Short mmCIF file of C-alpha atoms in Angstrom, two decimals:
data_model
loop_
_atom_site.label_atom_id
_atom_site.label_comp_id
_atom_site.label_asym_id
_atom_site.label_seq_id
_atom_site.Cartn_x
_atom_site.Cartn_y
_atom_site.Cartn_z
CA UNK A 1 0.00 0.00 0.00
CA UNK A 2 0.85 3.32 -0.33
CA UNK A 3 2.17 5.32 2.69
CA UNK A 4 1.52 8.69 3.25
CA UNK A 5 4.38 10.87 4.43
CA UNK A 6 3.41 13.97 7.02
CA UNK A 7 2.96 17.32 5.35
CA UNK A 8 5.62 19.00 7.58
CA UNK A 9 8.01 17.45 5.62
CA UNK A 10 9.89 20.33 4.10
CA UNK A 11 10.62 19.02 0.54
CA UNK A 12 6.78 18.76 0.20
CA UNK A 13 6.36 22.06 1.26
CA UNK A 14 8.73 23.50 -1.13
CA UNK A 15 7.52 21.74 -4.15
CA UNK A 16 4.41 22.56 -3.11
CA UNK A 17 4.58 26.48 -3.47
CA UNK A 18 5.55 26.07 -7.40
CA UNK A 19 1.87 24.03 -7.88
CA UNK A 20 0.61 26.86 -10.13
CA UNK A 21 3.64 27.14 -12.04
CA UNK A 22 3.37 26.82 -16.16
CA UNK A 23 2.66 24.09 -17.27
CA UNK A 24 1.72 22.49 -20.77
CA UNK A 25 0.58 19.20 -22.53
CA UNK A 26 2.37 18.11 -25.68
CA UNK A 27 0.46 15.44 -27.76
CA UNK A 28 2.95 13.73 -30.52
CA UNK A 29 0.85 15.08 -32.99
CA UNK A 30 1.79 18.70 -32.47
CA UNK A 31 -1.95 19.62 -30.16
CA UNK A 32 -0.84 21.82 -26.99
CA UNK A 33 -2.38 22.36 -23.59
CA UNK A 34 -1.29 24.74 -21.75
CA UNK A 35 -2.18 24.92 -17.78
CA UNK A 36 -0.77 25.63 -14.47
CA UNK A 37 1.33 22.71 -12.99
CA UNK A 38 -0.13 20.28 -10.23
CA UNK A 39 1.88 17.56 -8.10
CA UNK A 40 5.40 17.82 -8.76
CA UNK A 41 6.84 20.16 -11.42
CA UNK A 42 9.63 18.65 -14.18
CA UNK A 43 8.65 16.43 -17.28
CA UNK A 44 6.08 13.00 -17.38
CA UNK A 45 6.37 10.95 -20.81
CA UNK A 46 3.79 8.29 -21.85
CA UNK A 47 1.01 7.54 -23.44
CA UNK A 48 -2.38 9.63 -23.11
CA UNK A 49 -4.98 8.05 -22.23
CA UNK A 50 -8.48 9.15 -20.51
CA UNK A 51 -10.37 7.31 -17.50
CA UNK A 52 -14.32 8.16 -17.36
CA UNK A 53 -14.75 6.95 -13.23
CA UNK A 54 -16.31 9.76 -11.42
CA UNK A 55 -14.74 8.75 -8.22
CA UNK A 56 -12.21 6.24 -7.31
CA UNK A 57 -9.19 8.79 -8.81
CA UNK A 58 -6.97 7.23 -6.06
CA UNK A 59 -7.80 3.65 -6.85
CA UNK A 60 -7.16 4.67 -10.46
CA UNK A 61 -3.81 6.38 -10.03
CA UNK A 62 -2.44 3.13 -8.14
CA UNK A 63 -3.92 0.78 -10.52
CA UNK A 64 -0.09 -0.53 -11.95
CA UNK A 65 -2.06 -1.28 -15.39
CA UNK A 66 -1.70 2.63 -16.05
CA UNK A 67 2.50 2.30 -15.66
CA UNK A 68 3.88 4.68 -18.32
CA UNK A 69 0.34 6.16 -19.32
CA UNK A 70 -0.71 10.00 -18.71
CA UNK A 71 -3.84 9.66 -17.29
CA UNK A 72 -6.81 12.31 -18.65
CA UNK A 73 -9.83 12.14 -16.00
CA UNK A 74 -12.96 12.94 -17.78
CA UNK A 75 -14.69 13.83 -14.56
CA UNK A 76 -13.79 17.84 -13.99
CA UNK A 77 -13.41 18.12 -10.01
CA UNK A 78 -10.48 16.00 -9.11
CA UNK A 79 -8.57 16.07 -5.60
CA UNK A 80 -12.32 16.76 -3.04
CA UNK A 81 -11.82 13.23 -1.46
CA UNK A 82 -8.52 13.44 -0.78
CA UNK A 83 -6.61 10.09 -0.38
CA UNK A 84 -5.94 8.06 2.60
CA UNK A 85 -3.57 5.22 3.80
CA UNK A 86 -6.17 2.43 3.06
CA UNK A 87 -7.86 2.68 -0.72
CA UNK A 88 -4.37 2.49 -2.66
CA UNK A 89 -4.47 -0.44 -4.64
CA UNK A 90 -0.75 -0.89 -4.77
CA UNK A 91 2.46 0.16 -3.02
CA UNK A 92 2.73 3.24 -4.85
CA UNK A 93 1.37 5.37 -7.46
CA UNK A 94 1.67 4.06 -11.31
CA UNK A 95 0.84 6.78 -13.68
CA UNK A 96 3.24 8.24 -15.13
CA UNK A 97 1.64 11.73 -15.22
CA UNK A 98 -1.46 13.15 -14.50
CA UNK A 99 -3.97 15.76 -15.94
CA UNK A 100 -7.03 17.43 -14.70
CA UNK A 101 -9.01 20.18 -15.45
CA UNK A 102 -10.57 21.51 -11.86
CA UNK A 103 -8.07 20.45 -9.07
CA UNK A 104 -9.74 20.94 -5.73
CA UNK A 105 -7.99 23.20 -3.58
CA UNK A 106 -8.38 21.61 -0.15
CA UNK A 107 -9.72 17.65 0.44
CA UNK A 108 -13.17 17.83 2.49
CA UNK A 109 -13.85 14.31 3.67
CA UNK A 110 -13.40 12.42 7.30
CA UNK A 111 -11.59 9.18 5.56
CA UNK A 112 -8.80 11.96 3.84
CA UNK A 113 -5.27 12.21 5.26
CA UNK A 114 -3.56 14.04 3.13
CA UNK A 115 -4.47 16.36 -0.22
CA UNK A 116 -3.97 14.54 -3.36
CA UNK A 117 -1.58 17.52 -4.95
CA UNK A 118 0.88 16.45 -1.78
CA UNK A 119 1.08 12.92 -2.56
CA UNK A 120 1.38 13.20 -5.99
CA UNK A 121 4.37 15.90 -5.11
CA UNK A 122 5.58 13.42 -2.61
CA UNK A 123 5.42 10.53 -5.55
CA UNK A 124 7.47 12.86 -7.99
CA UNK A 125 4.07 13.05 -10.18
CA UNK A 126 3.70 16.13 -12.73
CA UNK A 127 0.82 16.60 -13.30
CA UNK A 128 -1.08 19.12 -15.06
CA UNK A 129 -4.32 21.55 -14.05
CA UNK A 130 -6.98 23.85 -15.54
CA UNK A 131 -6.73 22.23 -19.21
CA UNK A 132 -9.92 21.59 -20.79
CA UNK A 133 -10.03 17.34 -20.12
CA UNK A 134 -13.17 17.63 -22.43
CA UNK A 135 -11.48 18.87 -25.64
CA UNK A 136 -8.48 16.37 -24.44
CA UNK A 137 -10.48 13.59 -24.33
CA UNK A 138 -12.80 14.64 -27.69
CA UNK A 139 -9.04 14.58 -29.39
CA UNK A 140 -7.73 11.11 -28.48
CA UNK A 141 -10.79 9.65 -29.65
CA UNK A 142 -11.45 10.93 -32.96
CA UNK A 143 -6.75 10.76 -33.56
CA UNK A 144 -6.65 7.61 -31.21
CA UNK A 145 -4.24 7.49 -28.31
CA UNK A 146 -0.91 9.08 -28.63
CA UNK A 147 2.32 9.18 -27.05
CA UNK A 148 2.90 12.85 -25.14
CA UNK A 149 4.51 14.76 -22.38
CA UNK A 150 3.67 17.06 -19.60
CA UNK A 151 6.39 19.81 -19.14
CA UNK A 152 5.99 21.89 -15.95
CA UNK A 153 8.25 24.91 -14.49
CA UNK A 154 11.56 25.70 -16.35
CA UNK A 155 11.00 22.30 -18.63
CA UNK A 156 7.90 23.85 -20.26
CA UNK A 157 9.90 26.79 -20.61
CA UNK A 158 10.96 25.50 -23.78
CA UNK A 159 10.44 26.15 -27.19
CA UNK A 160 7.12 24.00 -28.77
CA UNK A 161 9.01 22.29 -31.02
CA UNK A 162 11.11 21.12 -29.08
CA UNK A 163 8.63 19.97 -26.43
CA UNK A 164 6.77 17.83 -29.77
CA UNK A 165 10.34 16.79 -30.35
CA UNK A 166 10.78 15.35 -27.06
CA UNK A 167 7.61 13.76 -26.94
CA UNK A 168 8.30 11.86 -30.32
CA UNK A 169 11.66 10.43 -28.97
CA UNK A 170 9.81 8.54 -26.54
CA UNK A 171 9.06 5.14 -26.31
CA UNK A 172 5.21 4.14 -27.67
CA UNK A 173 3.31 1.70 -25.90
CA UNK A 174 3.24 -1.30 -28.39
CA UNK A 175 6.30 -3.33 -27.51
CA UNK A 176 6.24 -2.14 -24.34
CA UNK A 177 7.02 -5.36 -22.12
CA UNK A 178 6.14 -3.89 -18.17
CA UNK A 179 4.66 -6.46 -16.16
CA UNK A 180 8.16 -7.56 -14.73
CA UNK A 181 8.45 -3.94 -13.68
CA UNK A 182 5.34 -3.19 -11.97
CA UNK A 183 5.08 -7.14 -10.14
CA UNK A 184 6.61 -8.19 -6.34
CA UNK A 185 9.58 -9.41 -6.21
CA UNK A 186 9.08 -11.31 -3.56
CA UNK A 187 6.03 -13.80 -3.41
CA UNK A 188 3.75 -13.45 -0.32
CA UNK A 189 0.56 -15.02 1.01
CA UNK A 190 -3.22 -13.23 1.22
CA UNK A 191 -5.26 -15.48 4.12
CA UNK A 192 -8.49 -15.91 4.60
CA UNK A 193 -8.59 -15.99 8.14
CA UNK A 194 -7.29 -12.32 7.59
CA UNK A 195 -9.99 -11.04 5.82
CA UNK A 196 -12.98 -12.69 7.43
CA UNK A 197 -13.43 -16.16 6.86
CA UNK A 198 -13.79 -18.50 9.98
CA UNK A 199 -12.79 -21.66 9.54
CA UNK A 200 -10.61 -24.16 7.20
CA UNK A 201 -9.55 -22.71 3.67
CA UNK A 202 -11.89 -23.66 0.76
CA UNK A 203 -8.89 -23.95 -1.97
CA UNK A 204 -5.49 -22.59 -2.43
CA UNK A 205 -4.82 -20.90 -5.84
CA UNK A 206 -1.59 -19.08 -7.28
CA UNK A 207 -1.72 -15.63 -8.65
CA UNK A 208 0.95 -14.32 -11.07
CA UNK A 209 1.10 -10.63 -10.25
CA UNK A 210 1.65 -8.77 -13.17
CA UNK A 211 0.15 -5.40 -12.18
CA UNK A 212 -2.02 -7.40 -9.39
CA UNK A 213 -4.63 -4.66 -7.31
CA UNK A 214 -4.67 -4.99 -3.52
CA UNK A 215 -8.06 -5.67 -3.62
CA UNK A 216 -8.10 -9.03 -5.89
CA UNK A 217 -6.88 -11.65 -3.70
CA UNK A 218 -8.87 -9.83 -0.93
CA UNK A 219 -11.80 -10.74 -3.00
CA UNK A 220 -10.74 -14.55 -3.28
CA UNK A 221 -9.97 -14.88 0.35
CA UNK A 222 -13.09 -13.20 1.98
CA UNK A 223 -14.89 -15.99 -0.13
CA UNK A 224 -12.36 -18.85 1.61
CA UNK A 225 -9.35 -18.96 -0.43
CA UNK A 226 -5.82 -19.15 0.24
CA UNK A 227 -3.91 -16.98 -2.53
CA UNK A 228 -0.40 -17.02 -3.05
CA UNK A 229 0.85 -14.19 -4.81
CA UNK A 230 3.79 -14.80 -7.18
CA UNK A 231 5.61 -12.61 -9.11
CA UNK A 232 5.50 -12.21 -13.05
CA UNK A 233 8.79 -14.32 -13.60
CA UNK A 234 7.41 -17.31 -11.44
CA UNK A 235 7.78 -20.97 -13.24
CA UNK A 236 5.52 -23.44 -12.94
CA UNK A 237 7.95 -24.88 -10.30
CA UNK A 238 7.22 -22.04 -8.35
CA UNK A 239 3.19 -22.90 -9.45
CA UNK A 240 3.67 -26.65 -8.27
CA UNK A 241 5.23 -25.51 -5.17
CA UNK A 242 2.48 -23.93 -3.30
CA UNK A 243 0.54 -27.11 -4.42
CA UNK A 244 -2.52 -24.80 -5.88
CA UNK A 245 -6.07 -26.00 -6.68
CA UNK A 246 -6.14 -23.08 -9.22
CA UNK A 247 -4.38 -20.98 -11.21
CA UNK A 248 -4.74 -17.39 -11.56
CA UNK A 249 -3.69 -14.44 -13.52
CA UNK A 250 -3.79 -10.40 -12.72
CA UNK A 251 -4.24 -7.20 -14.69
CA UNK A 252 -1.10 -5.40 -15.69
CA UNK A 253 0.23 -2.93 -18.37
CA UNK A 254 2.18 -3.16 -21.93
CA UNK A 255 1.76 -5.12 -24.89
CA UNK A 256 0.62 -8.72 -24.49
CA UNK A 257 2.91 -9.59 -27.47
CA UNK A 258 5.90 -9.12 -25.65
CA UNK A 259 4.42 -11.65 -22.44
CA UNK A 260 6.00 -14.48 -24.08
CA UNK A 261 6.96 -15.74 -20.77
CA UNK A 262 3.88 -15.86 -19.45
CA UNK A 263 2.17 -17.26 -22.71
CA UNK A 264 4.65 -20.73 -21.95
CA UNK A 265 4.02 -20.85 -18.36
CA UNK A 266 0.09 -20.56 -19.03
CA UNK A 267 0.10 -23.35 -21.87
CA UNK A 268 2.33 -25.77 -19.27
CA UNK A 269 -0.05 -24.83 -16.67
CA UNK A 270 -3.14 -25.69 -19.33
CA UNK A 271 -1.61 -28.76 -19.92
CA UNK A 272 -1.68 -29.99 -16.14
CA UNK A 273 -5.02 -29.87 -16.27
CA UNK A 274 -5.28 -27.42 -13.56
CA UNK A 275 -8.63 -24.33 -13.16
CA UNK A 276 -7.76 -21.04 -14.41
CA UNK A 277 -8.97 -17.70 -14.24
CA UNK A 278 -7.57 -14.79 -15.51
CA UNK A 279 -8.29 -11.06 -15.92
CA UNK A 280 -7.58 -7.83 -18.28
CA UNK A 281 -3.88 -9.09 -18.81
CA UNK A 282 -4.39 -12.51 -17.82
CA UNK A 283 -7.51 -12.96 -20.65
CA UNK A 284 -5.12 -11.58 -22.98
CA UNK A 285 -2.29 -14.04 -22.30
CA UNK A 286 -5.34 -16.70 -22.38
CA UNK A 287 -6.26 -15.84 -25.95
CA UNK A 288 -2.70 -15.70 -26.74
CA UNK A 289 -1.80 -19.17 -25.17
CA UNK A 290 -4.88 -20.98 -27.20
CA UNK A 291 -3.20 -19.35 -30.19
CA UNK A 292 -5.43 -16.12 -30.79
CA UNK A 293 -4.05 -12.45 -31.59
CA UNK A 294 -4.07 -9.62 -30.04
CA UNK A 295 -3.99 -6.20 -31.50
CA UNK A 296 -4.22 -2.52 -29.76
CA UNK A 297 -7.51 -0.50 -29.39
CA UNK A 298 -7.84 2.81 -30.48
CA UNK A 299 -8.79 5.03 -27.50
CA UNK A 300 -9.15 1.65 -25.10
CA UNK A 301 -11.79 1.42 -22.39
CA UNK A 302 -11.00 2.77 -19.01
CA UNK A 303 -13.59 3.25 -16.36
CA UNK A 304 -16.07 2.21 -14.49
CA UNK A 305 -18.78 2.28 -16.20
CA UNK A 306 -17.97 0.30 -19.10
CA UNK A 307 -21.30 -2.12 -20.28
CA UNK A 308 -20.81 -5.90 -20.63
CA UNK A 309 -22.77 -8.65 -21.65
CA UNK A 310 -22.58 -12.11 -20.55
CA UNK A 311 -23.30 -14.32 -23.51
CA UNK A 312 -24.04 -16.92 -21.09
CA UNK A 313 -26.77 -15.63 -18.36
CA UNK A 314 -28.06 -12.75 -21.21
CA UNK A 315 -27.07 -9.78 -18.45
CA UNK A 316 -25.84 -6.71 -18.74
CA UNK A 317 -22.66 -5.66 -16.16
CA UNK A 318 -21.60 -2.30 -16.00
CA UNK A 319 -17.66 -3.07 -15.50
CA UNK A 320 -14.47 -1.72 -14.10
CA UNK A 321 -11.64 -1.55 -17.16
CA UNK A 322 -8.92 -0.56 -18.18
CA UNK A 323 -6.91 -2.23 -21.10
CA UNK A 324 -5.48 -0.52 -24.25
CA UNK A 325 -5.11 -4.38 -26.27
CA UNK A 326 -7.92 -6.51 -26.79
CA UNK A 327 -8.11 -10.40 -28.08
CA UNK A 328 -8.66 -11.21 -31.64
CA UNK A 329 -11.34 -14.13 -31.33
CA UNK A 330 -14.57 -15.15 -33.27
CA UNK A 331 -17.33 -13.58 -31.61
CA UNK A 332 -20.07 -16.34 -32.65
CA UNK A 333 -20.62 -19.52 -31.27
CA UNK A 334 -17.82 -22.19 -30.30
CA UNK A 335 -14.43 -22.05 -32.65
CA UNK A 336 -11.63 -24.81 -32.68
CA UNK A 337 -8.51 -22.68 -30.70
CA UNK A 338 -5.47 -22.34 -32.71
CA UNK A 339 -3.90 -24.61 -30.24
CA UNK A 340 -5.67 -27.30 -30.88
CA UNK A 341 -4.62 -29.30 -28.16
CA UNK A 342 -6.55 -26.71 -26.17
CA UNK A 343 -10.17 -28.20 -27.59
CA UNK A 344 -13.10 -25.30 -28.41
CA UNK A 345 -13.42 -22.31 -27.38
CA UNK A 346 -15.94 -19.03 -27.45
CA UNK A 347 -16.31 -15.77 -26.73
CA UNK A 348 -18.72 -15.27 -23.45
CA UNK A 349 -18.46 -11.92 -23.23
CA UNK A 350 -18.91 -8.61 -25.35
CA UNK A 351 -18.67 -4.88 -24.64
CA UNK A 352 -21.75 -3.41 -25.54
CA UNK A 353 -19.76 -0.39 -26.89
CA UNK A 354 -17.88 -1.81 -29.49
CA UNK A 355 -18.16 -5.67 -29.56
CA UNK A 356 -14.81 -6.12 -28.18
CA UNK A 357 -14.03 -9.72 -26.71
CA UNK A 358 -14.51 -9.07 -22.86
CA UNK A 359 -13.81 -12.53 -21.58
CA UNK A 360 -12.98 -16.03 -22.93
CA UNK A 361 -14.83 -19.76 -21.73
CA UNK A 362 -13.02 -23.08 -23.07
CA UNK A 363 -15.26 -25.83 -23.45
CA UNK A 364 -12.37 -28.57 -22.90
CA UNK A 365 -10.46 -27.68 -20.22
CA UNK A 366 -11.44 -25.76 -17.06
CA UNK A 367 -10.09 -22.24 -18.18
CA UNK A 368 -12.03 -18.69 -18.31
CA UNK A 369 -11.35 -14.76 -18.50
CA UNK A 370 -12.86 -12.07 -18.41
CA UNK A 371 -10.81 -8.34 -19.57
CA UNK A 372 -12.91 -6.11 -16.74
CA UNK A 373 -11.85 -5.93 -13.47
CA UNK A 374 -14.51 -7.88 -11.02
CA UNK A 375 -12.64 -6.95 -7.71
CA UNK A 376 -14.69 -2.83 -8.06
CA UNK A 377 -12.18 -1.06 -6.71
CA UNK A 378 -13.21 1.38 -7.65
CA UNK A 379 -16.05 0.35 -9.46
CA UNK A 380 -19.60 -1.27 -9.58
CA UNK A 381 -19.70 -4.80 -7.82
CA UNK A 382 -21.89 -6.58 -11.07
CA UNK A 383 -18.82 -8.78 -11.67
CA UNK A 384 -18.22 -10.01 -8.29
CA UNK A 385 -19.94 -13.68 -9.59
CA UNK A 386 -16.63 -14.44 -11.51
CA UNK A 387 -14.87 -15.05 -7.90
CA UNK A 388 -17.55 -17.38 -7.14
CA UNK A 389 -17.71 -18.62 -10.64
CA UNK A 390 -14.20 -19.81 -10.43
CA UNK A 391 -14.57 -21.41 -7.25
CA UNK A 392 -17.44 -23.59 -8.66
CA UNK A 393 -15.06 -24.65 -11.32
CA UNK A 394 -12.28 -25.23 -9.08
CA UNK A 395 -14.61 -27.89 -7.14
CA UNK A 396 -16.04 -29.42 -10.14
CA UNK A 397 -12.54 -29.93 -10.95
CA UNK A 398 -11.75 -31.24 -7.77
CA UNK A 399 -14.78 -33.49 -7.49
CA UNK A 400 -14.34 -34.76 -11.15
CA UNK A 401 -10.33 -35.98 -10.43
CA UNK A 402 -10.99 -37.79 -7.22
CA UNK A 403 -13.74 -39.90 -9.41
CA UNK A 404 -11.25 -40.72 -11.50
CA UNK A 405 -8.80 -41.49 -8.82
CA UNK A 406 -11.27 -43.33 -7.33
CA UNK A 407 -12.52 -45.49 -10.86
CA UNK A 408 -8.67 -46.20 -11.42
CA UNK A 409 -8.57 -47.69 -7.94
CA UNK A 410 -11.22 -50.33 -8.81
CA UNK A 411 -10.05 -51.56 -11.92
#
């Protein structure tokens, strides 16, 4: 989690007097912004992208899936919540820059610690104010996203060409490979009896972190289940280790071209036999390991209001995303994967925006996805069924190998 440092600390203080500095957003295609500076002052280089939540700003700017992204929020008052010590989703904040168009001037709420503007300073995110996030936003959708910078105090001093020049020497987002940067090192353990549950764990799974959010395996073990969190270069030694009755895989940011990695440990893990469930990232690396493409999205869908339906039950879920890649997979009716080893396949889920494949079901082999985010935070809690969902498989699973244990046994 993120910790918040006290405001008396002087170097806040200090950077916190040049907040209404110039400042100005570049976009690669030569489009300029110009604004006052908020969080810390200097340069932030990614790619642009806007988020339409109209809360949850601090669960968004923690969210490791927006690592090297400049963040627009469509929503115009920013900063009224504050942030606090317990809604971070990760152990620090991800976005690589940040731009608003009304910052609030002081937090007003009993949860807030701290004003967003001093963590962001305390972070070493520049950010940007007073821009017009509506125009912003209208631009990256009808020219797609783009890479661009956000140049505060004596860097956006420079001339405009340069400043364009600057952003165009940076790197884009396709072939970006950043799930090894943004996972743990170190693997660690999320209990059950920690967050609720009395008695015995249901099931033990292990979840590759690649841009994992706090509140994930929270979700798994309030509903009984042991996770053990892994990080994004984990074998499937390390899988066989913790002796899981699942297999799970997180969110996370770059290309899903470059998780090659990944890819081979899913398809090993496929091949045991073993439950899996996967999510934004982890559906990607699904398609990928059945032998589908993937390919980038225009604008992408980040939000959390983003409409779903579930081929399966005929509802409508109004979904947490964010993902700029999608799956290339046959939207109707059960296909033959690629990997044919890997038995049929369809698409159970659609956005309702843009027919997009939201989520994968195999027919042969217990394995789903979905590419929303079901753990809401922040977010609407429509999705929460996929938890349970997977748990359901994971005993079917369970039930159907100890019959065949069993029928061996007799024969």
């Amino acid at each position: 989690m993120t910790s918040l440092r006290s405001t008396t600390d002087p170097a806040v203080k200090a950077n916190t007097v040049t907040a209404t500095s110039q400042a100005v957003l570049v976009l690669e295609d030569g489009r300029i912004f110009r604004g006052t500076s908020y969080g810390a002052t200097g340069t932030a280089l990614g790619e642009a992208v806007f988020a339409t939540g109209m809360t949850g700003y601090q669960e968004t700017i923690t969210d490791p899936s927006y690592a090297r992204q400049l963040v627009v929020q469509t929503a115009p008052h920013i900063g009224n919540t504050g942030v606090n010590s317990e809604d971070a989703e990760s152990r620090r904040i991800w976005v690589a820059g940040y731009i608003v168009r009304d910052a609030a001037r002081r937090p007003s709420n009993w949860r807030s610690e701290r004003s967003l503007d001093e963590e962001l300073v305390d972070q070493g995110i520049v950010g940007i104010q007073g821009v017009d996030t509506r125009a912003i936003t209208r631009h990256l959708r009808e020219h797609k996203t783009m890479r661009a910078g956000i140049f505060s105090g004596a860097a956006a001093e420079r001339t405009d060409a340069d400043l364009v020049a600057a952003v165009l020497a940076s790197s884009p987002m396709e072939g970006a490979r950043l799930a090894e940067e943004v996972s743990v090192k170190d693997a660690y353990v999320v209990d059950p009896a920690d967050h609720g549950w009395d008695g015995e764990p249901r099931f033990s799974i292990a979840a590759i972190d690649l841009g994992i959010k706090a509140m994930t395996p929270i979700r798994f073990a309030e509903r009984g289940v042991r996770v053990h969190v892994l990080p994004a270069t984990a074998t499937l030694a390390d899988v066989k280790a913790v002796n899981p009755d699942g297999f799970f895989m997180s969110n996370g940011p770059g290309d899903p071209a470059t998780a090659d990695a990944q890819v081979s440990l899913l398809r090993s893990v496929l091949d045991e036999k073993l439950p899996y469930f996967g999510i934004c990232f982890g559906n990607q690396i699904l398609g990928r390991a059945l032998g589908f493409g993937t390919y980038k999205l225009r604008y992408g869908h980040r939000g959390i209001n983003q409409p779903v339906l579930d081929r399966r039950t005929g509802k409508v879920e109004i979904t947490s995303q964010n993902h700029g890649f999608a799956v290339d997979a046959p939207l109707d009716g059960a296909t033959q994967a690629p990997e044919e080893r890997y038995g049929r396949v369809e698409v159970s889920h659609i956005s309702l925006n843009d027919d997009v494949v939201e989520g994968l079901a195999c027919l042969d082999i217990p394995a789903f996805s979905v590419q929303y985010h079901p753990e809401a935070a922040s977010g609407p809690h429509d999705a929460a069924y996929l938890f349970d969902r997977f748990i359901d498989l994971m005993a079917e699973t369970k039930t159907a190998n100890t019959k065949n244990i069993n029928t061996e046994d007799t024969k």
